[in-house]
Amino acid sequence: VGLQVSSGLQDMSLRDRGGRRRDFHDLGVNTRQAMVHVQESKTGFSGKVIKLSTNHFRLTSRPQWALYQYHVGYSPDMEARRLRSALLFQHEETIGKTHAFDGTVLFLPRKLDSKVTELFSRTRNGEDVKITVTLTNELPPTSPTCLQFYNIIFRRLLKMLNLQQIGRNYYNPSDPVSIPNHRLMVWLGFTSSILQYEENIMLCADVSHKVLRGETVLDTMHSLHSQVGEERFRDTCAKELIGLIVLTKYNNRTYRIDDIDWDNNPKGTFRKSDGSEMSFVEYYKKQYNIEISDWMQPVLISQMKRRRGNIQGSVALIPELCSLTGLTDKMRSDFNMMKDLAIHTRLPPEQRQRELGRLLNYIQRDDNVQKELRNWGLSFDYRSVSFTGRVVQGEKILQSGSMFDYNPQFADWTKETRGVPLIRAVPMDNWLLIYTRRNHDVANTLLQSLFKVTPSMGIHMNKPNMIEVDDRTEAYLRVLQQRITPETNIVVCILSSSRKDKYDAIKKYLCTDCPIPSQCVLARTLSKPQTIMTVATKIALQMNCKMGGELWSVEIPLKQVMIVGIDCYHDTVAGKQSIAGFVASLNQGMTRWFSRCVVQSRGQELVDGIKVCLQTALRNWSKWNRCLPSRIFVYRDGVGDGQLNTLVNYEVPQFLDCLKSIGTDYSPKLTVIVVKKRVGARFFAEVGGGLRNPPPGTVVDTVVTRPEWYDFFVVSQTVKNGCVAPTHYNVVYDTSLLKPDHVQRLTYKLCHMYYNWSGIIRVPAPCQYAHKLAFLVGQSIHREPNLMLSERLYYL
Amino acid sequence: MDKNFQEEFTQIIKFQPPLYKQRYQFVKDLVEKYKPKKVADLGCADCSLLWMLKFCSCIEVLAGLDICANVMKEKMHTLSPLPVDYLQPSERSLTVTLHHGSVAHKDPCMLGFDLVTCIELIEHLEESELKKFPEVVFGFMAPSIVVISTPNSEFNPLLPRVMLYRHPDHKFEWSQAQFQSWALETARCYNYSVEFTGVGHPPTGMEKVGFCTQIGVFVRKCPQTGESVQSEKPTEAVYKTVFKAVYPSLKDEKYLQNAVISEVVFTAQIIKHRLMSKRKEYGDDPERKPKSQPSMDYFPDHLGKLLVEKNMEPFVSGNEVYIPLTAIFSFPKVNRLCGTFEKLCKLIAGKVALSSDGSAVMLNIEHENEEN
């Protein structure tokens, strides 16, 4: 894999706040150059043309504009950065008023007359200093350093507009939306990145919402205490709080809560950088004049990933002085809260563009901002970029010899395939239905409904073993231990509440010690008569998948192909594990999937485990197909911003190694595609003078893609509210020699194959399966499930 | 000007905490003692003293002045409000302003201050500037208290690396006698009293050299009224404002209203939650009512009104829970925010769903989330 990472970045010492040097945009990872078949073109051709606009804005700079990088040396050497700056800036008539200087490296928007400029300054105590300014680099606008510099300049502008930086983005604090029902506040802000796109350098700006909470961590702890009582208090706090990002009352930093130290309190002491010991109470009083009122509260621990000033390792924070940001998992599962939030955060296309227009307006109107831009020779085209995309043809859903079309507007075929036999229906001859006394009626309702809906699907169902239990975890487990026989097809548990511990215990037992597919159902979801048939249908389908059934398929023209999906889950609570879910197709129709997962503690490399997964997947594929696949597609989700380089340089070679180890005569074609759901790009279809969400199947592979990558966007899903987010696919390795159009089509086809949703989803099914698996293991099981289950979709 | 820089020269005699911190602490202690509302720091340099002072809860106006705009700009963002200041606006109001200008010039923006600090400033002034300084600070600004600190040259022999002055930009460094005579003369001239002290104790046995930094605290003798001062002064602005930050405060109606609404709705939710769990104890049947609220649901409007006047019990009617404002007002946090019941009503009017007579907050029962 011939790859280059530009060395320019390492030289870059001008930094953003906090001295962060991470390259979030994966600049300088040039993967396309190694793929000969896409050198000329990486665009597809099929489908109808659609007119699109986007949230990208062209950057217009002076012709041949570049950034000039100078090294500045002092003789005699000057230590203090401020003094170095002061001495250099005495020569503003030479270097100009516009400059960026970090003490050593100087960036100028124009070239000095000579390559080496010598300047003479005198310090206040009369010492003569020679300053040598040497040109080290002429950076074209497309160089990674220059792009990073543009980004820094742009963020400076946002700061000049009085926006507040929280994490990576900037927010407007003066006009918050408050949602008092949930004690939430929403700040409107912007994400911005300036990058080299296909033909132009562009600003990609998007509206961002920051959810903040009008309460301190201590407030939250108090209300948790009153909700769950003393006994479960600490556990609940850990579950609710660990992993959240907090803001402090006294500085403009964000911290992640990694742990709670219950043995410590504000009276506890810590060692200051000068070596002296001081209590938290004393420190906050002295340093910030803050009186800590509750001296019994525990202390929050935040691990520092990077060195921050003198502090390294972990930082202790006082709950009373920390405000929470973002949502907890519990809040996310609160339907009412999310509904209230969505009103403010899910902006439909036109409104989103209007908000964006407001930002650009601020930029255009602010004199200081305009001056700063002018000084660096930067300006923007304030109209967003328009171009054309393609809507590829819809897929036909194949089910038991019939073919179905779906309405592309909804991207859903629930109605079309209702009452149609499944491809493979697994009989439920021997199954358990477990419920509490209170849910006796609910259990019967479910059973009757299942008897109504299963025949048309072709599922043969016997009356289950109905078992009433006490509403305690141990009671459920005892029943499972006593009543499951080798003949049991599936276990259905009706739970009276969404208490996670009961669910976890059941899943853990049935995924590891006693590998049997299981279906947990909340009694509440079965309580509404008007929806019971829909719910029963969904449950029947889901159970059928879990037992190894197959629902529908789409046409896959490629033969002898194995599709792999990988996603990661980072378990923040229990032991700080990371889990990689791995699924691989087993048959031509992509209806059966093999799965494994890798559980590893912090610090271990993920790739070693993935190698083992790939090996077993190949073994299983050959068992099913009596040969090895000639093509392998890996859809890799869960790659964070700035991790592309690692993926390309470590993970891909491991895949290749693994394939080599299968046999010397085995050399399948390998395609590795990085899947990214969280991207800043948004596309809007221009319909009758207005903006709409583009229809599913919209493919974009020009203008807003990156020249150094073989990448494309697909809009596969539909959304009811707000803007649809396109998914970005980056083919980082490809020996398949397939046309880009075919890779795009295959990708879109795979978005139809997720059995828990009879519609198109936003990622290829293997990614979603891998996500589901990793999530289940990370949330509930915490170790690798029993391999007996590995050929079923038990994790749905 | 460059306060921290100076410490490099004093490394042999080690002050703990460092001398510049001791000077700041001195000012902080003074602020604690006199509780000034408006404080100006002349020669504020990188704003580190201002940054410390912004945490002092008595101060409502903070101003900085420096002759060098670049040094102020370097760290001025540390004086901006933090996200949390917006999330939990404080009771007090605070405005921080930075001006670019000279202490030799008068500008009306410096009028009306309670405390003016000149920490390690005067020794950087040229002779002509020093001459105008007393008239500008004591005559024109005329704050209640002025603090002036400056190096004590008698201490210099104990600082090995100091040749002439402690800092190359110093135009002079005074002995105790020189400083005191200048200060006494100034105080006499502008009707202030002055007391001398300092920070940085001399080593034992050398007490007579005095503090490393000498400090004069000037207190105006007769309290002048603001108007009489201003009327005789020229009021032309000569300073350039380089920074201004207005902190969110509950004194601002907008923030107060947000805070009150948020607290009222939150409190109402708590009361509702309690009520609903109490009802649960009587069984899941929503038709069965707790004994304490006999048949109230049948005549909600009529009886509801009566009950609000008599007590503060929340009640259920149809699909709504009514939580009397009086009950909400009895919560200390709401009470403290609003002060009066009338103010509470005024602030939430039109923003929170109320019963038809406006006496109770109305919440939907459906909104209750099933507790785990």
Short mmCIF file of C-alpha atoms in Angstrom, two decimals, chain A residues 238-610:
data_model
loop_
_atom_site.label_atom_id
_atom_site.label_comp_id
_atom_site.label_asym_id
_atom_site.label_seq_id
_atom_site.Cartn_x
_atom_site.Cartn_y
_atom_site.Cartn_z
CA ALA A 238 -21.62 5.65 37.31
CA LYS A 239 -23.98 4.52 34.58
CA GLU A 240 -25.52 7.92 34.06
CA LEU A 241 -22.50 10.13 34.38
CA ILE A 242 -19.39 8.33 33.21
CA GLY A 243 -18.58 9.25 29.67
CA LEU A 244 -20.39 12.57 29.78
CA ILE A 245 -18.68 15.80 28.93
CA VAL A 246 -18.76 18.57 31.49
CA LEU A 247 -18.01 22.25 31.43
CA THR A 248 -16.56 23.88 34.49
CA LYS A 249 -17.62 27.04 36.20
CA TYR A 250 -14.17 28.55 36.21
CA ASN A 251 -12.48 27.84 32.91
CA ASN A 252 -13.38 27.31 29.32
CA ARG A 253 -12.48 23.66 29.07
CA THR A 254 -14.43 20.53 28.57
CA TYR A 255 -13.67 17.38 30.49
CA ARG A 256 -14.92 13.86 30.11
CA ILE A 257 -16.01 12.11 33.29
CA ASP A 258 -14.04 8.87 33.43
CA ASP A 259 -14.61 7.87 37.00
CA ILE A 260 -16.16 8.94 40.27
CA ASP A 261 -13.99 8.85 43.37
CA TRP A 262 -16.42 8.15 46.20
CA ASP A 263 -13.67 8.05 48.81
CA ASN A 264 -12.66 11.61 48.13
CA ASN A 265 -14.47 14.88 48.78
CA PRO A 266 -13.80 18.61 48.46
CA LYS A 267 -11.89 18.56 51.73
CA GLY A 268 -9.42 16.15 50.16
CA THR A 269 -6.09 17.52 49.05
CA PHE A 270 -4.15 17.41 45.83
CA ARG A 271 -0.59 18.24 44.90
CA LYS A 272 -0.16 21.50 43.06
CA SER A 273 2.39 21.97 40.31
CA ASP A 274 4.76 23.63 42.77
CA GLY A 275 4.64 20.54 44.96
CA SER A 276 2.54 21.93 47.77
CA GLU A 277 -0.60 20.21 49.04
CA MET A 278 -3.90 22.01 49.11
CA SER A 279 -7.51 21.04 49.66
CA PHE A 280 -10.04 21.54 46.88
CA VAL A 281 -12.11 23.83 49.08
CA GLU A 282 -9.11 26.01 49.76
CA TYR A 283 -7.95 25.95 46.14
CA TYR A 284 -11.24 27.04 44.60
CA LYS A 285 -11.68 29.72 47.24
CA LYS A 286 -8.23 31.07 46.68
CA GLN A 287 -8.01 30.74 42.95
CA TYR A 288 -11.54 31.57 41.84
CA ASN A 289 -13.25 32.90 44.95
CA ILE A 290 -15.68 30.02 44.70
CA GLU A 291 -17.17 28.64 47.90
CA ILE A 292 -17.94 24.95 47.64
CA SER A 293 -21.14 24.48 49.60
CA ASP A 294 -21.39 20.70 49.76
CA TRP A 295 -18.31 19.22 51.39
CA MET A 296 -19.54 15.65 51.26
CA GLN A 297 -19.84 15.29 47.50
CA PRO A 298 -17.52 12.84 45.75
CA VAL A 299 -14.90 13.92 43.23
CA LEU A 300 -15.05 13.33 39.49
CA ILE A 301 -12.00 12.00 37.71
CA SER A 302 -11.08 12.92 34.18
CA GLN A 303 -8.18 11.26 32.39
CA MET A 304 -6.13 13.55 30.24
CA LYS A 305 -5.25 12.11 26.90
CA ARG A 306 -2.89 14.89 26.03
CA ARG A 307 -0.56 16.91 28.10
CA ARG A 308 -2.20 20.12 29.11
CA GLY A 309 0.23 22.60 30.55
CA ASN A 310 1.74 21.11 33.67
CA ILE A 311 -1.08 18.70 34.22
CA GLN A 312 -0.76 15.15 33.12
CA GLY A 313 -2.57 12.02 34.02
CA SER A 314 -5.88 12.63 35.67
CA VAL A 315 -7.72 15.69 36.86
CA ALA A 316 -10.11 15.84 39.78
CA LEU A 317 -13.29 17.86 39.36
CA ILE A 318 -15.90 18.93 41.89
CA PRO A 319 -19.47 17.94 40.82
CA GLU A 320 -20.88 21.20 42.13
CA LEU A 321 -18.69 23.17 39.76
CA CYS A 322 -19.40 21.13 36.65
CA SER A 323 -22.24 21.53 34.21
CA LEU A 324 -23.36 18.67 32.05
CA THR A 325 -23.49 18.79 28.30
CA GLY A 326 -25.08 16.45 25.84
CA LEU A 327 -27.54 13.66 26.44
CA THR A 328 -27.27 10.50 28.46
CA ASP A 329 -28.40 7.19 27.03
CA LYS A 330 -31.33 7.37 29.38
CA MET A 331 -32.34 10.73 28.00
CA ARG A 332 -31.97 9.45 24.47
CA SER A 333 -34.40 6.69 25.22
CA ASP A 334 -36.89 9.19 26.63
CA PHE A 335 -39.29 9.55 23.77
CA ASN A 336 -40.92 12.75 25.03
CA MET A 337 -37.63 14.45 25.60
CA MET A 338 -36.34 13.55 22.18
CA LYS A 339 -39.59 14.76 20.65
CA ASP A 340 -39.29 18.10 22.40
CA LEU A 341 -35.68 18.38 21.35
CA ALA A 342 -36.32 17.42 17.78
CA ILE A 343 -38.56 20.45 17.31
CA HIS A 344 -35.51 22.60 17.81
CA THR A 345 -32.74 20.48 16.42
CA ARG A 346 -34.23 18.73 13.41
CA LEU A 347 -34.34 21.56 10.95
CA PRO A 348 -35.91 20.87 7.57
CA PRO A 349 -33.75 21.69 4.53
CA GLU A 350 -34.91 25.24 3.93
CA GLN A 351 -34.67 26.25 7.56
CA ARG A 352 -31.26 24.70 7.84
CA GLN A 353 -29.99 26.64 4.88
CA ARG A 354 -31.56 29.78 6.31
CA GLU A 355 -29.71 29.37 9.62
CA LEU A 356 -26.52 28.81 7.70
CA GLY A 357 -27.23 31.92 5.70
CA ARG A 358 -27.37 33.81 8.97
CA LEU A 359 -23.85 32.77 9.84
CA LEU A 360 -22.56 33.82 6.46
CA ASN A 361 -24.38 37.07 6.92
CA TYR A 362 -22.61 37.70 10.22
CA ILE A 363 -19.34 37.00 8.49
CA GLN A 364 -20.13 39.29 5.62
CA ARG A 365 -21.34 42.12 7.81
CA ASP A 366 -18.63 42.14 10.46
CA ASP A 367 -15.93 44.63 9.56
CA ASN A 368 -13.24 43.06 11.70
CA VAL A 369 -13.89 39.67 10.23
CA GLN A 370 -13.83 41.03 6.72
CA LYS A 371 -10.57 42.81 7.44
CA GLU A 372 -8.96 39.65 8.78
CA LEU A 373 -10.11 37.73 5.72
CA ARG A 374 -8.84 40.41 3.37
CA ASN A 375 -5.48 40.49 5.07
CA TRP A 376 -4.97 36.83 4.38
CA GLY A 377 -6.30 37.21 0.88
CA LEU A 378 -9.29 35.00 1.60
CA SER A 379 -12.84 35.43 0.52
CA PHE A 380 -15.87 33.24 0.15
CA ASP A 381 -18.49 32.77 -2.43
CA TYR A 382 -21.52 33.31 -0.24
CA ARG A 383 -23.77 31.25 -2.43
CA SER A 384 -23.62 27.54 -1.80
CA VAL A 385 -22.33 25.25 -4.50
CA SER A 386 -24.81 23.65 -6.89
CA PHE A 387 -24.12 20.56 -8.93
CA THR A 388 -25.76 17.38 -10.12
CA GLY A 389 -25.97 13.98 -8.52
CA ARG A 390 -27.61 10.78 -9.66
CA VAL A 391 -30.52 8.87 -8.25
CA VAL A 392 -29.80 5.24 -8.93
CA GLN A 393 -32.59 2.93 -9.80
CA GLY A 394 -34.59 1.41 -6.94
CA GLU A 395 -34.03 -2.20 -6.00
CA LYS A 396 -36.52 -4.97 -6.38
CA ILE A 397 -37.29 -6.80 -3.17
CA LEU A 398 -37.26 -10.54 -3.71
CA GLN A 399 -39.28 -12.72 -1.41
CA SER A 400 -40.27 -16.31 -2.10
CA GLY A 401 -40.35 -16.06 -5.84
CA SER A 402 -42.14 -12.71 -5.92
CA MET A 403 -40.71 -9.34 -6.70
CA PHE A 404 -41.76 -6.12 -5.01
CA ASP A 405 -41.24 -2.47 -5.74
CA TYR A 406 -41.35 0.04 -2.96
CA ASN A 407 -42.36 3.66 -2.95
CA PRO A 408 -39.03 5.51 -3.16
CA GLN A 409 -40.49 8.39 -1.17
CA PHE A 410 -40.76 6.23 1.93
CA ALA A 411 -38.00 3.71 1.19
CA ASP A 412 -40.04 1.11 3.02
CA TRP A 413 -41.75 -2.10 1.92
CA THR A 414 -43.60 -3.10 5.06
CA LYS A 415 -46.96 -2.82 3.32
CA GLU A 416 -45.87 -4.38 0.03
CA THR A 417 -44.55 -7.56 1.62
CA ARG A 418 -47.24 -7.99 4.25
CA GLY A 419 -48.76 -11.46 4.15
CA VAL A 420 -46.07 -12.81 1.84
CA PRO A 421 -44.21 -16.00 2.84
CA LEU A 422 -40.64 -15.47 3.97
CA ILE A 423 -37.66 -16.86 2.07
CA ARG A 424 -36.95 -19.19 4.91
CA ALA A 425 -39.37 -19.51 7.80
CA VAL A 426 -38.07 -21.34 10.84
CA PRO A 427 -40.81 -23.20 12.70
CA MET A 428 -41.48 -22.42 16.33
CA ASP A 429 -42.30 -25.90 17.47
CA ASN A 430 -40.87 -25.69 20.89
CA TRP A 431 -40.61 -22.34 22.56
CA LEU A 432 -40.98 -20.63 25.92
CA LEU A 433 -43.06 -17.59 26.77
CA ILE A 434 -42.11 -16.16 30.15
CA TYR A 435 -44.05 -13.37 31.85
CA THR A 436 -45.00 -12.08 35.28
CA ARG A 437 -48.43 -12.50 36.79
CA ARG A 438 -49.25 -8.87 36.08
CA ASN A 439 -48.59 -9.43 32.41
CA HIS A 440 -50.63 -12.56 32.07
CA ASP A 441 -53.17 -10.86 29.82
CA VAL A 442 -50.51 -9.17 27.76
CA ALA A 443 -48.80 -12.51 27.16
CA ASN A 444 -52.03 -14.02 25.91
CA THR A 445 -52.67 -11.08 23.63
CA LEU A 446 -49.20 -11.46 22.16
CA LEU A 447 -49.71 -15.16 21.66
CA GLN A 448 -53.04 -14.73 19.91
CA SER A 449 -51.65 -12.02 17.67
CA LEU A 450 -48.68 -14.18 16.77
CA PHE A 451 -51.02 -16.99 15.84
CA LYS A 452 -52.80 -14.55 13.53
CA VAL A 453 -49.74 -13.13 11.78
CA THR A 454 -47.39 -16.11 11.47
CA PRO A 455 -49.32 -18.37 9.06
CA SER A 456 -49.13 -15.94 6.15
CA MET A 457 -45.39 -15.63 6.71
CA GLY A 458 -45.09 -19.36 6.45
CA ILE A 459 -43.98 -19.77 10.04
CA HIS A 460 -45.32 -22.86 11.69
CA MET A 461 -45.96 -22.16 15.33
CA ASN A 462 -46.96 -24.45 18.18
CA LYS A 463 -48.42 -23.29 21.45
CA PRO A 464 -45.52 -22.27 23.67
CA ASN A 465 -44.62 -23.34 27.14
CA MET A 466 -46.22 -20.50 29.07
CA ILE A 467 -44.42 -19.81 32.31
CA GLU A 468 -45.40 -17.29 34.95
CA VAL A 469 -42.55 -15.91 37.07
CA ASP A 470 -42.00 -13.43 39.86
CA ASP A 471 -40.76 -10.08 38.67
CA ARG A 472 -37.19 -10.70 39.80
CA THR A 473 -34.09 -11.34 37.77
CA GLU A 474 -33.29 -14.57 39.67
CA ALA A 475 -36.77 -15.88 38.97
CA TYR A 476 -36.33 -15.41 35.25
CA LEU A 477 -32.91 -17.02 35.32
CA ARG A 478 -34.12 -20.01 37.34
CA VAL A 479 -36.88 -20.66 34.83
CA LEU A 480 -34.41 -20.45 31.98
CA GLN A 481 -32.09 -22.93 33.69
CA GLN A 482 -34.91 -25.37 34.42
CA ARG A 483 -37.08 -25.20 31.36
CA ILE A 484 -34.76 -24.84 28.38
CA THR A 485 -34.19 -28.15 26.60
CA PRO A 486 -32.00 -28.93 23.59
CA GLU A 487 -35.18 -28.77 21.50
CA THR A 488 -36.06 -25.21 22.50
CA ASN A 489 -36.15 -22.92 19.42
CA ILE A 490 -36.46 -19.58 21.13
CA VAL A 491 -37.28 -17.96 24.47
CA VAL A 492 -39.62 -14.98 24.68
CA CYS A 493 -39.58 -12.90 27.85
CA ILE A 494 -42.15 -10.22 28.55
CA LEU A 495 -40.55 -7.66 30.84
CA SER A 496 -42.61 -5.28 32.92
CA SER A 497 -40.08 -2.48 32.91
CA SER A 498 -37.05 -1.42 30.96
CA ARG A 499 -34.80 -2.21 33.93
CA LYS A 500 -31.52 -2.89 32.24
CA ASP A 501 -30.11 -5.34 34.77
CA LYS A 502 -32.83 -7.91 34.14
CA TYR A 503 -32.46 -7.64 30.40
CA ASP A 504 -28.68 -7.86 30.70
CA ALA A 505 -28.84 -10.95 32.90
CA ILE A 506 -31.21 -12.77 30.54
CA LYS A 507 -29.18 -11.88 27.46
CA LYS A 508 -25.92 -12.77 29.10
CA TYR A 509 -27.16 -16.19 30.12
CA LEU A 510 -28.72 -16.96 26.76
CA CYS A 511 -25.80 -15.68 24.69
CA THR A 512 -23.01 -17.36 26.61
CA ASP A 513 -23.82 -20.18 29.03
CA CYS A 514 -26.91 -21.44 27.28
CA PRO A 515 -26.82 -20.37 23.62
CA ILE A 516 -30.46 -20.02 22.62
CA PRO A 517 -32.05 -17.18 20.63
CA SER A 518 -34.16 -14.95 22.82
CA GLN A 519 -36.64 -12.17 22.40
CA CYS A 520 -37.35 -9.68 25.16
CA VAL A 521 -40.50 -7.59 24.84
CA LEU A 522 -41.58 -4.72 27.05
CA ALA A 523 -45.10 -5.22 28.33
CA ARG A 524 -45.81 -1.59 27.56
CA THR A 525 -45.29 -2.05 23.83
CA LEU A 526 -47.96 -4.74 23.82
CA SER A 527 -50.50 -2.77 25.78
CA LYS A 528 -52.04 -0.76 22.96
CA PRO A 529 -54.74 -2.71 21.09
CA GLN A 530 -54.51 -0.50 18.00
CA THR A 531 -50.84 -1.34 17.39
CA ILE A 532 -50.67 -4.92 18.61
CA MET A 533 -50.84 -6.52 15.16
CA THR A 534 -48.03 -4.36 13.80
CA VAL A 535 -45.95 -5.10 16.88
CA ALA A 536 -46.64 -8.82 16.67
CA THR A 537 -45.66 -8.84 12.99
CA LYS A 538 -42.36 -7.15 13.78
CA ILE A 539 -41.69 -9.50 16.67
CA ALA A 540 -42.46 -12.54 14.52
CA LEU A 541 -40.05 -11.38 11.84
CA GLN A 542 -37.36 -10.55 14.36
CA MET A 543 -37.69 -13.91 16.09
CA ASN A 544 -37.54 -15.69 12.78
CA CYS A 545 -34.24 -13.93 11.97
CA LYS A 546 -32.84 -14.76 15.36
CA MET A 547 -33.54 -18.44 14.78
CA GLY A 548 -31.78 -18.40 11.43
CA GLY A 549 -34.64 -17.51 9.12
CA GLU A 550 -34.40 -15.36 6.02
CA LEU A 551 -36.84 -12.61 5.12
CA TRP A 552 -36.12 -11.04 1.74
CA SER A 553 -33.29 -10.46 -0.66
CA VAL A 554 -32.16 -8.19 -3.47
CA GLU A 555 -30.38 -9.12 -6.66
CA ILE A 556 -26.62 -9.39 -6.13
CA PRO A 557 -24.94 -9.73 -9.54
CA LEU A 558 -21.46 -10.45 -8.17
CA LYS A 559 -20.69 -14.10 -7.59
CA GLN A 560 -18.42 -15.74 -5.04
CA VAL A 561 -18.33 -12.67 -2.94
CA MET A 562 -18.09 -12.32 0.81
CA ILE A 563 -19.22 -9.07 2.40
CA VAL A 564 -17.79 -8.13 5.75
CA GLY A 565 -19.08 -5.45 8.12
CA ILE A 566 -17.14 -4.14 11.10
CA ASP A 567 -18.18 -1.61 13.73
CA CYS A 568 -16.87 -0.73 17.16
CA TYR A 569 -18.48 0.01 20.46
CA HIS A 570 -16.56 1.69 23.24
CA ASP A 571 -17.81 0.59 26.58
CA THR A 572 -17.25 3.51 28.88
CA VAL A 573 -18.57 2.01 32.09
CA ALA A 574 -17.49 -1.57 32.58
CA GLY A 575 -13.75 -1.89 32.51
CA LYS A 576 -13.34 0.53 29.65
CA GLN A 577 -13.48 -2.14 27.03
CA SER A 578 -13.80 -1.73 23.32
CA ILE A 579 -15.81 -4.18 21.33
CA ALA A 580 -15.51 -4.77 17.61
CA GLY A 581 -18.49 -6.43 16.01
CA PHE A 582 -17.64 -8.44 12.92
CA VAL A 583 -20.16 -9.95 10.51
CA ALA A 584 -19.60 -11.70 7.19
CA SER A 585 -22.06 -12.93 4.61
CA LEU A 586 -22.44 -16.66 4.11
CA ASN A 587 -24.46 -16.93 0.93
CA GLN A 588 -25.12 -15.37 -2.43
CA GLY A 589 -28.35 -13.65 -1.42
CA MET A 590 -26.75 -11.94 1.58
CA THR A 591 -29.50 -13.39 3.71
CA ARG A 592 -27.32 -15.29 6.16
CA TRP A 593 -24.53 -13.78 8.21
CA PHE A 594 -21.74 -15.17 10.28
CA SER A 595 -20.69 -13.08 13.26
CA ARG A 596 -18.02 -12.83 15.89
CA CYS A 597 -16.79 -10.11 18.08
CA VAL A 598 -13.60 -8.96 19.67
CA VAL A 599 -13.62 -7.79 23.27
CA GLN A 600 -10.51 -6.03 24.35
CA SER A 601 -9.41 -3.82 27.16
CA ARG A 602 -7.96 -0.38 26.70
CA GLY A 603 -4.60 -0.18 25.02
CA GLN A 604 -4.87 -3.39 23.07
CA GLU A 605 -4.89 -3.30 19.30
CA LEU A 606 -8.16 -4.10 17.69
CA VAL A 607 -6.70 -5.51 14.49
CA ASP A 608 -5.27 -8.72 15.94
CA GLY A 609 -8.73 -9.85 16.94
CA ILE A 610 -10.21 -8.87 13.61
#
